[in-house]
Amino acid sequence: MDEFEFIDAIKQNSYKQPSIIKGVGDDAAVFRQTTRDIVTAIDTFVEDVHFSRSTMHPSHIGYRALAANISDLSAMGAVPAFYLVSIVIPGSWSNEELTEVYQGMAELAADYRMDLIGGDTVSGNELTISITVVGYVNREKARYRSTAENNDIVFVTGTLGDSAAGFHILNNPGDYKDKMFYQRRHRTPDMRADFASKLERLSRVALNDISDGIASEAHEIAEASRVSLTIYEDKLPVSPNFYQFSTEQQHNWKLYGGEDFELVGTVAKNEWETLKAIAAETNTPITPIGYAKSDNDGKYRVWLRARDNRTQPLQKKGYTHRSG
Ligand SMILES: Nc1ncnc2c1ncn2[C@@H]1O[C@H](COP(=O)(O)OP(=O)(O)OP(=O)(O)O)[C@@H](O)[C@H]1O
Ligand SMILES: Cc1ncc(C[n+]2csc(CCOP(=O)(O)O)c2C)c(N)n1
Ligand SMILES: [Mg+2]
Ligand SMILES: [Mg+2]
Ligand SMILES: [Mg+2]
């Protein structure tokens, strides 16, 4: 299959989004928008950095690459609409495997009526997938990291540390409780897009998605909003059998593991009940885990409070690609 046959094989025959004017097949795609604001993001996934063939089937690789991007749209409160895929393909990947990568993306895209409207195909040394996503929000309704305020409640969706646990299990085969659950959370993470877009009913909410670990993302909210956050360690939600892992693994995975693609945010106390109602409507577990304070020394810290009330600064560490 040459480049052109490959593009032919992966392209959609019809589009679901009414705003599309030109999809795959020209020099660029065209869509029209008059009333809503457009939200766009890109994330890149590299073999042996973000995924490996030993722990992921090709369809999981596609699924998770698109999932991570939908997660960024969700963190903006946007409804997903389009995606474009740039792929670098090494000779060692077969046509069947590449088709499965795209099928993994298409499976998740179908849940959100997303259309594949373009991309780029080149050969190279490591399988590398960059996905650009486009979504919509109603005017002025994009949700930013920078809007947390004094006395807000800090909340998180779902459970933390499952993806890192799943990655550990895939790399260290053995007997584990809920093995399939953890593997699924790593390979095909749950999306919070429906919950996130309904948050437009709130007058204000700060949002960030958890790709690097809640420690890192909580700092991003604190710094962008110029507030300090206090998080209660024993309130951080974990899955029922998470206790099977060592204390150190639990601590590291839930705070710094990343790739859970849950949402962390802050909301005013008087809108907590509305937030809970939206969570119930969309079957989204949410947990209050702490609070925001503006009375600080200009450092905008994140504090971690242990069960015995001892409070320490939470380090802004997680999975980072470049240091120094
Ligand atoms: N190479 C780059 N060139 C231009 N802008 C960039 C580049 N890398 C990141 N950015 C921008 O920096 C901001 C933060 O990006 P970052 O990738 O940290 O966010 P994220 O996607 O939420 O996190 P993650 O990549 O861990 O999922 C975004 O506005 C992003 O578009
Ligand atoms: C083979 C393999 N090695 C390591 C990891 C773990 N990992 C990779 S990137 C990342 C953080 C998010 O990255 P980004 O900031 O690029 O979104 C994490 C936790 C993995 N999933 N697969
Ligand atoms: Mg990014
Ligand atoms: Mg993000
Ligand atoms: Mg991201």
Coordinates of C-alpha atoms and ligand atoms in Angstrom, one line a residue:
M1 CA 0.0 0.0 0.0
D2 CA 1.6 3.3 -1.0
E3 CA 0.9 6.7 0.7
F4 CA -2.2 7.4 -1.6
E5 CA -3.7 4.0 -1.1
F6 CA -3.2 4.3 2.6
I7 CA -5.0 7.6 2.7
D8 CA -7.8 6.1 0.6
A9 CA -8.1 3.2 3.1
I10 CA -8.4 5.3 6.2
K11 CA -10.6 8.1 4.9
Q12 CA -14.3 8.4 5.9
N13 CA -16.9 8.0 3.1
S14 CA -19.3 10.4 4.7
Y15 CA -19.1 13.0 7.5
K16 CA -21.4 13.5 10.5
Q17 CA -20.6 17.1 11.4
P18 CA -23.0 19.5 9.6
S19 CA -20.4 22.3 9.6
I20 CA -17.9 20.4 7.3
I21 CA -17.5 21.8 3.8
K22 CA -14.4 19.9 2.7
G23 CA -12.8 16.9 4.5
V24 CA -10.0 14.6 3.3
G25 CA -9.0 15.0 -0.4
D26 CA -7.8 18.5 -1.0
D27 CA -4.8 20.6 0.3
A28 CA -6.7 21.4 3.5
A29 CA -10.1 20.9 5.2
V30 CA -12.8 23.6 5.4
F31 CA -15.5 23.9 8.0
R32 CA -17.8 26.9 8.8
Q33 CA -18.7 28.4 12.1
T34 CA -20.7 31.5 12.8
T35 CA -21.9 31.4 16.3
R36 CA -19.7 29.2 18.5
D37 CA -16.1 29.6 19.6
I38 CA -13.6 27.1 18.2
V39 CA -11.3 25.2 20.5
T40 CA -8.2 23.3 19.2
A41 CA -5.4 21.2 20.7
I42 CA -2.7 18.9 19.6
D43 CA -0.8 16.1 21.4
T44 CA 1.8 13.7 20.0
F45 CA 2.5 10.1 20.8
V46 CA 5.8 8.4 20.2
E47 CA 6.5 4.6 20.2
D48 CA 8.4 3.6 23.4
V49 CA 7.8 7.0 25.0
H50 CA 4.0 7.0 25.1
F51 CA 3.2 3.4 24.2
S52 CA 4.9 0.2 23.3
R53 CA 3.9 -2.7 21.1
S54 CA 4.4 -5.1 24.1
T55 CA 1.7 -3.5 26.2
M56 CA -0.7 -2.1 23.6
H57 CA -2.5 -3.6 20.6
P58 CA -2.5 -1.3 17.6
S59 CA -6.2 -0.3 18.1
H60 CA -5.4 0.7 21.7
I61 CA -2.6 3.1 20.4
G62 CA -5.1 4.8 18.2
Y63 CA -7.8 4.9 20.8
R64 CA -5.6 6.4 23.5
A65 CA -4.0 9.0 21.2
L66 CA -7.4 10.4 20.3
A67 CA -8.6 10.0 23.9
A68 CA -5.8 12.1 25.2
N69 CA -6.7 14.8 22.8
I70 CA -10.5 14.6 23.5
S71 CA -9.4 15.0 27.1
D72 CA -7.8 18.4 26.4
L73 CA -11.0 19.5 24.6
S74 CA -13.0 18.4 27.7
A75 CA -10.6 20.4 29.9
M76 CA -11.8 23.4 27.9
G77 CA -15.5 22.5 28.2
A78 CA -15.6 21.9 24.5
V79 CA -17.7 19.4 22.5
P80 CA -15.4 17.4 20.2
A81 CA -16.1 17.7 16.4
F82 CA -13.1 17.0 14.2
Y83 CA -9.6 15.4 14.2
L84 CA -6.6 15.5 11.9
V85 CA -3.9 12.8 12.2
S86 CA -0.2 13.2 11.3
I87 CA 1.5 9.9 11.3
V88 CA 5.2 8.9 10.9
I89 CA 5.4 5.2 9.8
P90 CA 8.4 2.9 10.2
G91 CA 8.8 0.1 7.7
S92 CA 8.3 -2.5 10.5
W93 CA 4.6 -1.6 10.8
S94 CA 2.2 -3.7 8.6
N95 CA -0.8 -2.3 6.7
E96 CA -3.0 -4.4 9.0
E97 CA -1.5 -2.9 12.2
L98 CA -1.8 0.6 10.8
T99 CA -5.4 0.0 9.8
E100 CA -6.1 -1.2 13.4
V101 CA -4.5 2.0 14.8
Y102 CA -7.0 4.0 12.7
Q103 CA -9.9 1.7 13.7
G104 CA -9.1 2.4 17.4
M105 CA -9.4 6.1 16.7
A106 CA -12.6 5.6 14.6
E107 CA -14.2 3.6 17.4
L108 CA -13.8 6.4 19.9
A109 CA -14.6 9.1 17.3
A110 CA -17.9 7.4 16.7
D111 CA -18.9 7.9 20.3
Y112 CA -18.6 11.7 19.8
R113 CA -19.7 11.9 16.2
M114 CA -16.1 13.2 15.4
D115 CA -15.0 13.3 11.8
L116 CA -11.4 12.6 10.5
I117 CA -10.9 15.6 8.2
G118 CA -7.2 15.5 7.4
G119 CA -3.7 14.6 8.3
D120 CA -0.3 13.8 6.9
T121 CA 1.5 10.5 6.2
V122 CA 5.3 10.2 6.1
S123 CA 7.9 7.4 6.7
G124 CA 10.4 7.6 9.5
N125 CA 12.0 5.6 12.3
E126 CA 9.5 5.5 15.2
L127 CA 5.8 5.3 14.9
T128 CA 4.7 8.8 15.9
I129 CA 1.1 10.0 15.9
S130 CA 0.2 13.7 16.3
I131 CA -3.5 14.4 16.5
T132 CA -5.1 17.8 16.2
V133 CA -8.6 18.1 17.5
V134 CA -11.2 20.7 17.0
G135 CA -14.2 21.3 19.2
Y136 CA -16.9 23.9 19.9
V137 CA -18.1 25.9 22.9
N138 CA -20.8 28.4 23.1
R139 CA -19.5 31.9 22.9
E140 CA -17.4 32.9 26.0
K141 CA -18.0 29.4 27.5
A142 CA -14.4 28.0 27.2
R143 CA -13.2 26.9 30.6
Y144 CA -9.7 28.0 31.7
R145 CA -7.2 27.0 34.3
S146 CA -7.0 30.6 35.4
T147 CA -10.4 31.1 37.0
A148 CA -10.0 29.5 40.5
E149 CA -10.9 31.8 43.3
N150 CA -10.6 32.0 47.1
N151 CA -12.7 29.4 49.0
D152 CA -13.5 27.3 45.8
I153 CA -13.9 23.6 46.3
V154 CA -11.3 21.5 44.4
F155 CA -12.8 18.4 42.8
V156 CA -11.7 15.5 40.6
T157 CA -13.6 13.1 38.4
G158 CA -13.2 9.3 38.5
T159 CA -10.3 7.6 40.2
L160 CA -6.6 8.3 40.1
G161 CA -3.6 6.0 39.6
D162 CA -5.4 3.4 37.6
S163 CA -3.5 4.0 34.3
A164 CA -0.1 3.7 36.1
A165 CA -1.3 0.6 37.8
G166 CA -2.5 -0.9 34.5
F167 CA 0.9 0.0 32.9
H168 CA 2.6 -1.7 35.8
I169 CA 0.5 -4.8 35.5
L170 CA 1.1 -5.0 31.7
N171 CA 4.8 -4.9 32.3
N172 CA 4.9 -7.2 35.3
P173 CA 2.5 -10.1 34.6
G174 CA 1.1 -11.9 37.7
D175 CA -2.0 -12.3 39.8
Y176 CA -3.8 -9.0 40.4
K177 CA -7.3 -8.2 41.6
D178 CA -9.3 -6.4 38.8
K179 CA -6.5 -6.9 36.3
M180 CA -8.7 -6.3 33.3
F181 CA -10.1 -3.1 34.8
Y182 CA -6.6 -1.6 35.3
Q183 CA -5.4 -2.6 31.8
R184 CA -8.5 -1.1 30.3
R185 CA -8.0 2.1 32.2
H186 CA -4.5 2.3 30.7
R187 CA -5.3 1.3 27.2
T188 CA -8.7 2.8 26.6
P189 CA -9.3 5.5 29.2
D190 CA -12.7 6.9 30.0
M191 CA -13.5 10.3 28.6
R192 CA -15.3 13.1 30.5
A193 CA -16.4 15.1 27.5
D194 CA -20.2 15.0 28.2
F195 CA -19.7 16.0 31.8
A196 CA -17.3 18.8 30.7
S197 CA -19.5 20.3 28.1
K198 CA -22.5 20.4 30.5
L199 CA -20.4 22.5 32.9
E200 CA -21.4 25.5 30.8
R201 CA -24.4 25.7 33.2
L202 CA -22.0 26.8 35.9
S203 CA -21.2 30.5 36.0
R204 CA -17.5 29.7 36.7
V205 CA -15.3 26.6 36.8
A206 CA -11.5 26.1 36.5
L207 CA -10.6 22.9 34.7
N208 CA -7.5 20.9 33.7
D209 CA -7.2 17.3 32.5
I210 CA -4.8 14.9 34.2
S211 CA -2.2 13.8 31.7
D212 CA 1.0 14.2 33.8
G213 CA -0.5 13.5 37.3
I214 CA -2.7 15.5 39.6
A215 CA 0.3 17.1 41.4
S216 CA 1.4 18.7 38.1
E217 CA -2.1 19.7 37.0
A218 CA -3.1 21.1 40.4
H219 CA 0.0 23.4 40.2
E220 CA -1.0 24.6 36.7
I221 CA -4.4 25.7 38.1
A222 CA -2.8 27.3 41.2
E223 CA -0.2 29.2 39.1
A224 CA -2.7 30.3 36.4
S225 CA -5.3 31.4 38.9
R226 CA -2.8 32.9 41.4
V227 CA -4.2 30.9 44.4
S228 CA -2.9 28.2 46.6
L229 CA -4.7 24.8 46.7
T230 CA -4.9 22.4 49.7
I231 CA -5.6 18.8 48.8
Y232 CA -6.4 16.1 51.4
E233 CA -4.4 13.0 50.6
D234 CA -7.0 10.6 52.0
K235 CA -9.8 12.2 49.9
L236 CA -8.1 11.4 46.6
P237 CA -10.4 8.8 44.9
V238 CA -8.9 5.4 44.1
S239 CA -10.5 2.3 42.7
P240 CA -11.8 -0.4 45.1
N241 CA -8.8 -2.8 44.9
F242 CA -6.0 -0.1 44.7
Y243 CA -4.9 -1.1 48.2
Q244 CA -3.4 -4.3 46.7
F245 CA -0.4 -2.2 45.5
S246 CA 2.4 -1.1 47.9
T247 CA 1.9 2.1 49.9
E248 CA 4.7 3.8 47.9
Q249 CA 3.1 2.7 44.5
Q250 CA -0.3 3.9 45.6
H251 CA 1.2 7.3 46.7
N252 CA 3.2 7.7 43.5
W253 CA 0.6 6.5 41.0
K254 CA -2.3 8.6 42.3
L255 CA -0.3 11.8 42.6
Y256 CA 2.3 11.6 39.9
G257 CA 1.3 8.6 37.6
G258 CA -0.7 10.6 35.0
E259 CA -2.5 9.4 31.9
D260 CA -5.8 8.9 33.9
F261 CA -7.4 11.6 31.7
E262 CA -9.7 12.6 34.5
L263 CA -10.5 16.2 35.2
V264 CA -9.4 18.3 38.1
G265 CA -11.1 21.6 38.8
T266 CA -12.4 24.2 41.2
V267 CA -15.9 25.5 41.7
A268 CA -17.5 28.1 44.0
K269 CA -19.2 26.5 47.0
N270 CA -22.6 27.9 46.0
E271 CA -22.4 26.0 42.7
W272 CA -21.4 22.6 44.2
E273 CA -24.9 21.3 44.1
T274 CA -25.2 22.2 40.4
L275 CA -21.9 20.4 39.7
K276 CA -23.2 17.3 41.5
A277 CA -26.3 17.3 39.4
I278 CA -24.3 17.5 36.2
A279 CA -22.1 14.6 37.4
A280 CA -25.2 12.5 38.2
E281 CA -26.8 13.3 34.8
T282 CA -23.6 12.2 33.0
N283 CA -22.8 9.2 35.3
T284 CA -19.5 10.9 36.3
P285 CA -18.1 10.1 39.7
I286 CA -16.8 13.4 41.3
T287 CA -15.1 13.8 44.6
P288 CA -14.3 17.0 46.6
I289 CA -10.6 16.8 47.5
G290 CA -9.7 20.2 48.9
Y291 CA -10.1 24.0 48.7
A292 CA -8.5 27.1 47.2
K293 CA -7.1 30.1 49.1
S294 CA -6.0 33.4 47.9
D295 CA -4.3 34.5 51.1
N296 CA -0.7 33.5 50.3
D297 CA 2.7 34.9 49.9
G298 CA 2.7 35.1 46.1
K299 CA 4.0 31.6 45.7
Y300 CA 0.7 29.9 44.7
R301 CA 1.6 26.5 46.2
V302 CA -0.3 23.2 46.3
W303 CA -0.4 21.7 49.8
L304 CA -0.9 18.1 50.5
R305 CA -2.6 17.4 53.9
A306 CA -2.1 14.0 55.4
R307 CA -4.7 12.1 57.6
D308 CA -2.9 13.3 60.7
N309 CA -3.3 16.9 59.5
R310 CA 0.4 17.3 58.7
T311 CA 0.6 19.5 55.7
Q312 CA 3.5 19.5 53.2
P313 CA 4.1 21.3 49.9
L314 CA 3.1 18.9 47.1
Q315 CA 5.9 18.7 44.6
K316 CA 5.2 19.7 41.0
K317 CA 6.6 16.5 39.7
G318 CA 5.1 14.1 37.2
Y319 CA 6.0 12.7 33.8
T320 CA 8.1 15.4 32.1
H321 CA 9.8 15.0 28.8
R322 CA 12.6 17.5 29.3
S323 CA 14.2 18.6 32.5
G324 CA 16.3 21.6 33.5
Ligands
LIG1 N1 6.1 23.0 20.8 C1 5.1 23.8 21.1 N2 4.8 24.9 20.3 C2 3.8 25.8 20.6 N3 3.0 25.7 21.7 C3 3.2 24.6 22.5 C4 4.2 23.6 22.2 N4 4.2 22.7 23.2 C5 3.1 23.1 24.0 N5 2.6 24.2 23.6 C6 1.4 24.9 24.2 O1 1.7 25.0 25.6 C7 0.4 24.9 26.3 C8 0.6 23.7 27.3 O2 0.8 22.5 26.6 P1 0.9 21.1 27.3 O3 1.3 20.1 26.2 O4 1.7 21.2 28.5 O5 -0.6 20.9 27.7 P2 -1.4 19.5 27.8 O6 -1.6 19.0 26.4 O7 -2.6 19.8 28.6 O8 -0.4 18.6 28.6 P3 0.1 17.1 28.0 O9 0.9 17.4 26.8 O10 0.9 16.6 29.2 O11 -1.2 16.3 27.7 C9 -0.6 24.7 25.3 O12 -1.2 25.9 25.0 C10 0.1 24.2 24.1 O13 -0.6 24.4 22.9
LIG2 C1 6.1 2.9 26.9 C2 5.6 3.9 27.9 N1 6.5 4.4 28.7 C3 6.0 5.3 29.6 C4 4.7 5.6 29.7 C5 4.2 6.6 30.8 N2 4.0 8.0 30.2 C6 4.5 8.3 29.0 S1 4.1 10.0 28.7 C7 3.4 10.2 30.2 C8 2.8 11.5 30.6 C9 2.0 12.2 29.6 O1 2.9 12.6 28.5 P1 2.6 13.9 27.7 O2 3.1 15.1 28.6 O3 3.4 13.8 26.4 O4 1.1 14.0 27.4 C10 3.4 9.0 30.9 C11 2.9 8.8 32.3 C12 3.8 5.0 28.8 N3 2.5 5.3 28.8 N4 4.3 4.1 27.9
MG3 MG 0.1 18.7 25.2
MG4 MG -4.2 19.1 29.1
MG5 MG -2.8 16.9 26.7

